[in-house]
Amino acid sequence: MPLSEYEQRVLEQMERALTSDDPRLANTLQSTGRGNALRYVLSGAGVVVGLLLLVVGAATSKTWLGAIGFVLMFAGVVFAFLGPRKKQQEGPVGVVGEDGTVQPPTGAARKARKRQGGGRSGGFLARLEERWENRRNQGGR
């Protein structure tokens, strides 16, 4: 069953809001995982060669060979699970309006983002703390 026009608009607004609020999460959710075949083949080969070196090192009582095999196996597994680093965007792109358009952040939002170190470290927690302080200040008056 296809989505209605209203549902499609709401979904697009949610996607824009997600992209502007947390671009890293949006990129993670949108990534397809293509192009990783070579990465997995190289990782698998590293694990297999490392396992062979480990077994040969244990069979011949050469601990240094076994240690090299273990390190190679570990590196293969790490290489398989850690993807290539992508360029990270700094902070929110803007504010999503009711019509779904993204407006650039206001001057106050830009200053707050600069104070937070580009919006990368603690952006979510800093926003929660700021909201909490606003609520406390409004409730005490």
mmCIF file of C-alpha atoms in Angstrom:
data_model
loop_
_atom_site.group_PDB
_atom_site.id
_atom_site.type_symbol
_atom_site.label_atom_id
_atom_site.label_comp_id
_atom_site.label_asym_id
_atom_site.label_seq_id
_atom_site.Cartn_x
_atom_site.Cartn_y
_atom_site.Cartn_z
ATOM 1 C CA MET A 1 0.000 0.000 0.000
ATOM 2 C CA PRO A 2 1.630 3.278 -1.101
ATOM 3 C CA LEU A 3 1.945 6.238 1.264
ATOM 4 C CA SER A 4 -0.429 9.164 0.919
ATOM 5 C CA GLU A 5 0.936 12.579 -0.049
ATOM 6 C CA TYR A 6 0.627 13.761 3.539
ATOM 7 C CA GLU A 7 2.537 10.744 4.845
ATOM 8 C CA GLN A 8 5.263 11.260 2.238
ATOM 9 C CA ARG A 9 5.626 14.932 3.240
ATOM 10 C CA VAL A 10 5.818 14.030 6.931
ATOM 11 C CA LEU A 11 8.402 11.348 6.185
ATOM 12 C CA GLU A 12 10.499 13.816 4.156
ATOM 13 C CA GLN A 13 10.302 16.360 6.993
ATOM 14 C CA MET A 14 11.431 13.716 9.485
ATOM 15 C CA GLU A 15 14.363 12.793 7.229
ATOM 16 C CA ARG A 16 15.399 16.441 6.896
ATOM 17 C CA ALA A 17 15.131 16.954 10.647
ATOM 18 C CA LEU A 18 17.256 13.873 11.300
ATOM 19 C CA THR A 19 19.856 15.013 8.793
ATOM 20 C CA SER A 20 20.060 18.501 10.295
ATOM 21 C CA ASP A 21 20.064 17.328 13.933
ATOM 22 C CA ASP A 22 22.483 14.411 13.651
ATOM 23 C CA PRO A 23 24.237 14.155 10.268
ATOM 24 C CA ARG A 24 26.498 11.285 11.377
ATOM 25 C CA LEU A 25 23.522 9.118 12.341
ATOM 26 C CA ALA A 26 21.756 9.987 9.085
ATOM 27 C CA ASN A 27 24.845 8.999 7.079
ATOM 28 C CA THR A 28 25.114 5.747 9.005
ATOM 29 C CA LEU A 29 21.484 4.892 8.338
ATOM 30 C CA GLN A 30 21.737 5.820 4.657
ATOM 31 C CA SER A 31 24.950 3.935 3.914
ATOM 32 C CA THR A 32 24.337 0.837 1.820
ATOM 33 C CA GLY A 33 27.477 -1.112 2.636
ATOM 34 C CA ARG A 34 28.478 -1.594 -1.000
ATOM 35 C CA GLY A 35 32.136 -1.709 -1.843
ATOM 36 C CA ASN A 36 32.995 -3.722 1.245
ATOM 37 C CA ALA A 37 33.572 -6.995 -0.634
ATOM 38 C CA LEU A 38 37.287 -6.334 -1.095
ATOM 39 C CA ARG A 39 37.560 -5.308 2.549
ATOM 40 C CA TYR A 40 35.976 -8.591 3.693
ATOM 41 C CA VAL A 41 38.123 -10.690 1.339
ATOM 42 C CA LEU A 42 41.326 -9.046 2.597
ATOM 43 C CA SER A 43 40.180 -9.416 6.198
ATOM 44 C CA GLY A 44 39.322 -13.076 5.685
ATOM 45 C CA ALA A 45 42.687 -13.741 4.056
ATOM 46 C CA GLY A 46 44.442 -12.031 6.959
ATOM 47 C CA VAL A 47 42.537 -14.124 9.491
ATOM 48 C CA VAL A 48 43.267 -17.371 7.638
ATOM 49 C CA VAL A 49 46.984 -16.604 7.202
ATOM 50 C CA GLY A 50 47.180 -15.500 10.829
ATOM 51 C CA LEU A 51 45.520 -18.718 11.988
ATOM 52 C CA LEU A 52 47.961 -20.771 9.914
ATOM 53 C CA LEU A 53 50.923 -18.884 11.390
ATOM 54 C CA LEU A 54 49.518 -19.392 14.879
ATOM 55 C CA VAL A 55 49.151 -23.148 14.363
ATOM 56 C CA VAL A 56 52.590 -23.485 12.757
ATOM 57 C CA GLY A 57 54.153 -21.423 15.550
ATOM 58 C CA ALA A 58 52.516 -23.636 18.195
ATOM 59 C CA ALA A 59 53.513 -26.844 16.375
ATOM 60 C CA THR A 60 57.156 -25.807 15.994
ATOM 61 C CA SER A 61 57.398 -24.172 19.456
ATOM 62 C CA LYS A 62 58.237 -20.811 17.928
ATOM 63 C CA THR A 63 56.226 -18.395 20.047
ATOM 64 C CA TRP A 64 57.236 -15.375 18.004
ATOM 65 C CA LEU A 65 55.623 -16.925 14.917
ATOM 66 C CA GLY A 66 52.457 -17.672 16.878
ATOM 67 C CA ALA A 67 52.396 -14.116 18.201
ATOM 68 C CA ILE A 68 52.712 -12.724 14.682
ATOM 69 C CA GLY A 69 49.867 -14.995 13.587
ATOM 70 C CA PHE A 70 47.657 -13.805 16.444
ATOM 71 C CA VAL A 71 48.358 -10.143 15.657
ATOM 72 C CA LEU A 72 47.578 -10.773 11.987
ATOM 73 C CA MET A 73 44.282 -12.481 12.886
ATOM 74 C CA PHE A 74 43.330 -9.651 15.222
ATOM 75 C CA ALA A 75 44.197 -7.035 12.595
ATOM 76 C CA GLY A 76 42.072 -8.869 10.019
ATOM 77 C CA VAL A 77 39.041 -8.869 12.292
ATOM 78 C CA VAL A 78 39.503 -5.202 13.207
ATOM 79 C CA PHE A 79 39.919 -4.289 9.536
ATOM 80 C CA ALA A 80 36.672 -6.099 8.704
ATOM 81 C CA PHE A 81 34.589 -4.355 11.362
ATOM 82 C CA LEU A 82 35.999 -0.865 11.171
ATOM 83 C CA GLY A 83 34.784 0.850 8.026
ATOM 84 C CA PRO A 84 36.627 3.629 6.241
ATOM 85 C CA ARG A 85 36.379 7.004 7.918
ATOM 86 C CA LYS A 86 34.112 9.470 6.198
ATOM 87 C CA LYS A 87 34.262 13.216 6.296
ATOM 88 C CA GLN A 88 32.191 14.366 9.256
ATOM 89 C CA GLN A 89 29.957 17.396 9.111
ATOM 90 C CA GLU A 90 30.087 19.842 11.961
ATOM 91 C CA GLY A 91 26.882 20.270 13.931
ATOM 92 C CA PRO A 92 23.378 20.819 12.661
ATOM 93 C CA VAL A 93 22.918 22.059 9.121
ATOM 94 C CA GLY A 94 19.981 24.255 10.052
ATOM 95 C CA VAL A 95 16.448 24.357 11.336
ATOM 96 C CA VAL A 96 13.617 22.565 9.545
ATOM 97 C CA GLY A 97 10.601 24.800 9.011
ATOM 98 C CA GLU A 98 6.994 23.651 9.030
ATOM 99 C CA ASP A 99 6.964 23.532 5.232
ATOM 100 C CA GLY A 100 9.968 21.182 5.248
ATOM 101 C CA THR A 101 12.622 23.648 4.110
ATOM 102 C CA VAL A 102 15.912 23.849 5.982
ATOM 103 C CA GLN A 103 16.883 27.323 7.173
ATOM 104 C CA PRO A 104 20.482 28.133 8.143
ATOM 105 C CA PRO A 105 21.062 28.297 11.901
ATOM 106 C CA THR A 106 20.475 31.627 13.617
ATOM 107 C CA GLY A 107 23.299 33.688 15.091
ATOM 108 C CA ALA A 108 22.679 32.348 18.606
ATOM 109 C CA ALA A 109 22.754 28.756 17.380
ATOM 110 C CA ARG A 110 26.030 29.370 15.544
ATOM 111 C CA LYS A 111 27.620 30.905 18.653
ATOM 112 C CA ALA A 112 26.442 27.985 20.805
ATOM 113 C CA ARG A 113 27.829 25.519 18.274
ATOM 114 C CA LYS A 114 31.208 27.293 18.268
ATOM 115 C CA ARG A 115 31.277 27.198 22.089
ATOM 116 C CA GLN A 116 30.652 23.444 21.970
ATOM 117 C CA GLY A 117 33.672 22.838 19.756
ATOM 118 C CA GLY A 118 31.927 22.646 16.382
ATOM 119 C CA GLY A 119 28.960 20.664 17.646
ATOM 120 C CA ARG A 120 30.805 17.339 17.625
ATOM 121 C CA SER A 121 31.599 16.780 21.263
ATOM 122 C CA GLY A 122 28.589 16.626 23.526
ATOM 123 C CA GLY A 123 26.147 18.280 21.129
ATOM 124 C CA PHE A 124 23.213 16.134 22.190
ATOM 125 C CA LEU A 125 24.026 16.312 25.890
ATOM 126 C CA ALA A 126 24.676 20.036 25.684
ATOM 127 C CA ARG A 127 21.237 20.571 24.124
ATOM 128 C CA LEU A 128 19.621 18.473 26.857
ATOM 129 C CA GLU A 129 21.424 20.458 29.555
ATOM 130 C CA GLU A 130 20.405 23.717 27.911
ATOM 131 C CA ARG A 131 16.763 22.629 27.795
ATOM 132 C CA TRP A 132 16.930 21.546 31.428
ATOM 133 C CA GLU A 133 18.358 24.919 32.473
ATOM 134 C CA ASN A 134 15.660 26.738 30.479
ATOM 135 C CA ARG A 135 12.941 24.721 32.226
ATOM 136 C CA ARG A 136 14.475 25.352 35.648
ATOM 137 C CA ASN A 137 14.753 29.070 34.974
ATOM 138 C CA GLN A 138 11.159 29.318 33.713
ATOM 139 C CA GLY A 139 9.756 27.283 36.631
ATOM 140 C CA GLY A 140 11.481 29.385 39.297
ATOM 141 C CA ARG A 141 9.940 32.671 38.142
#
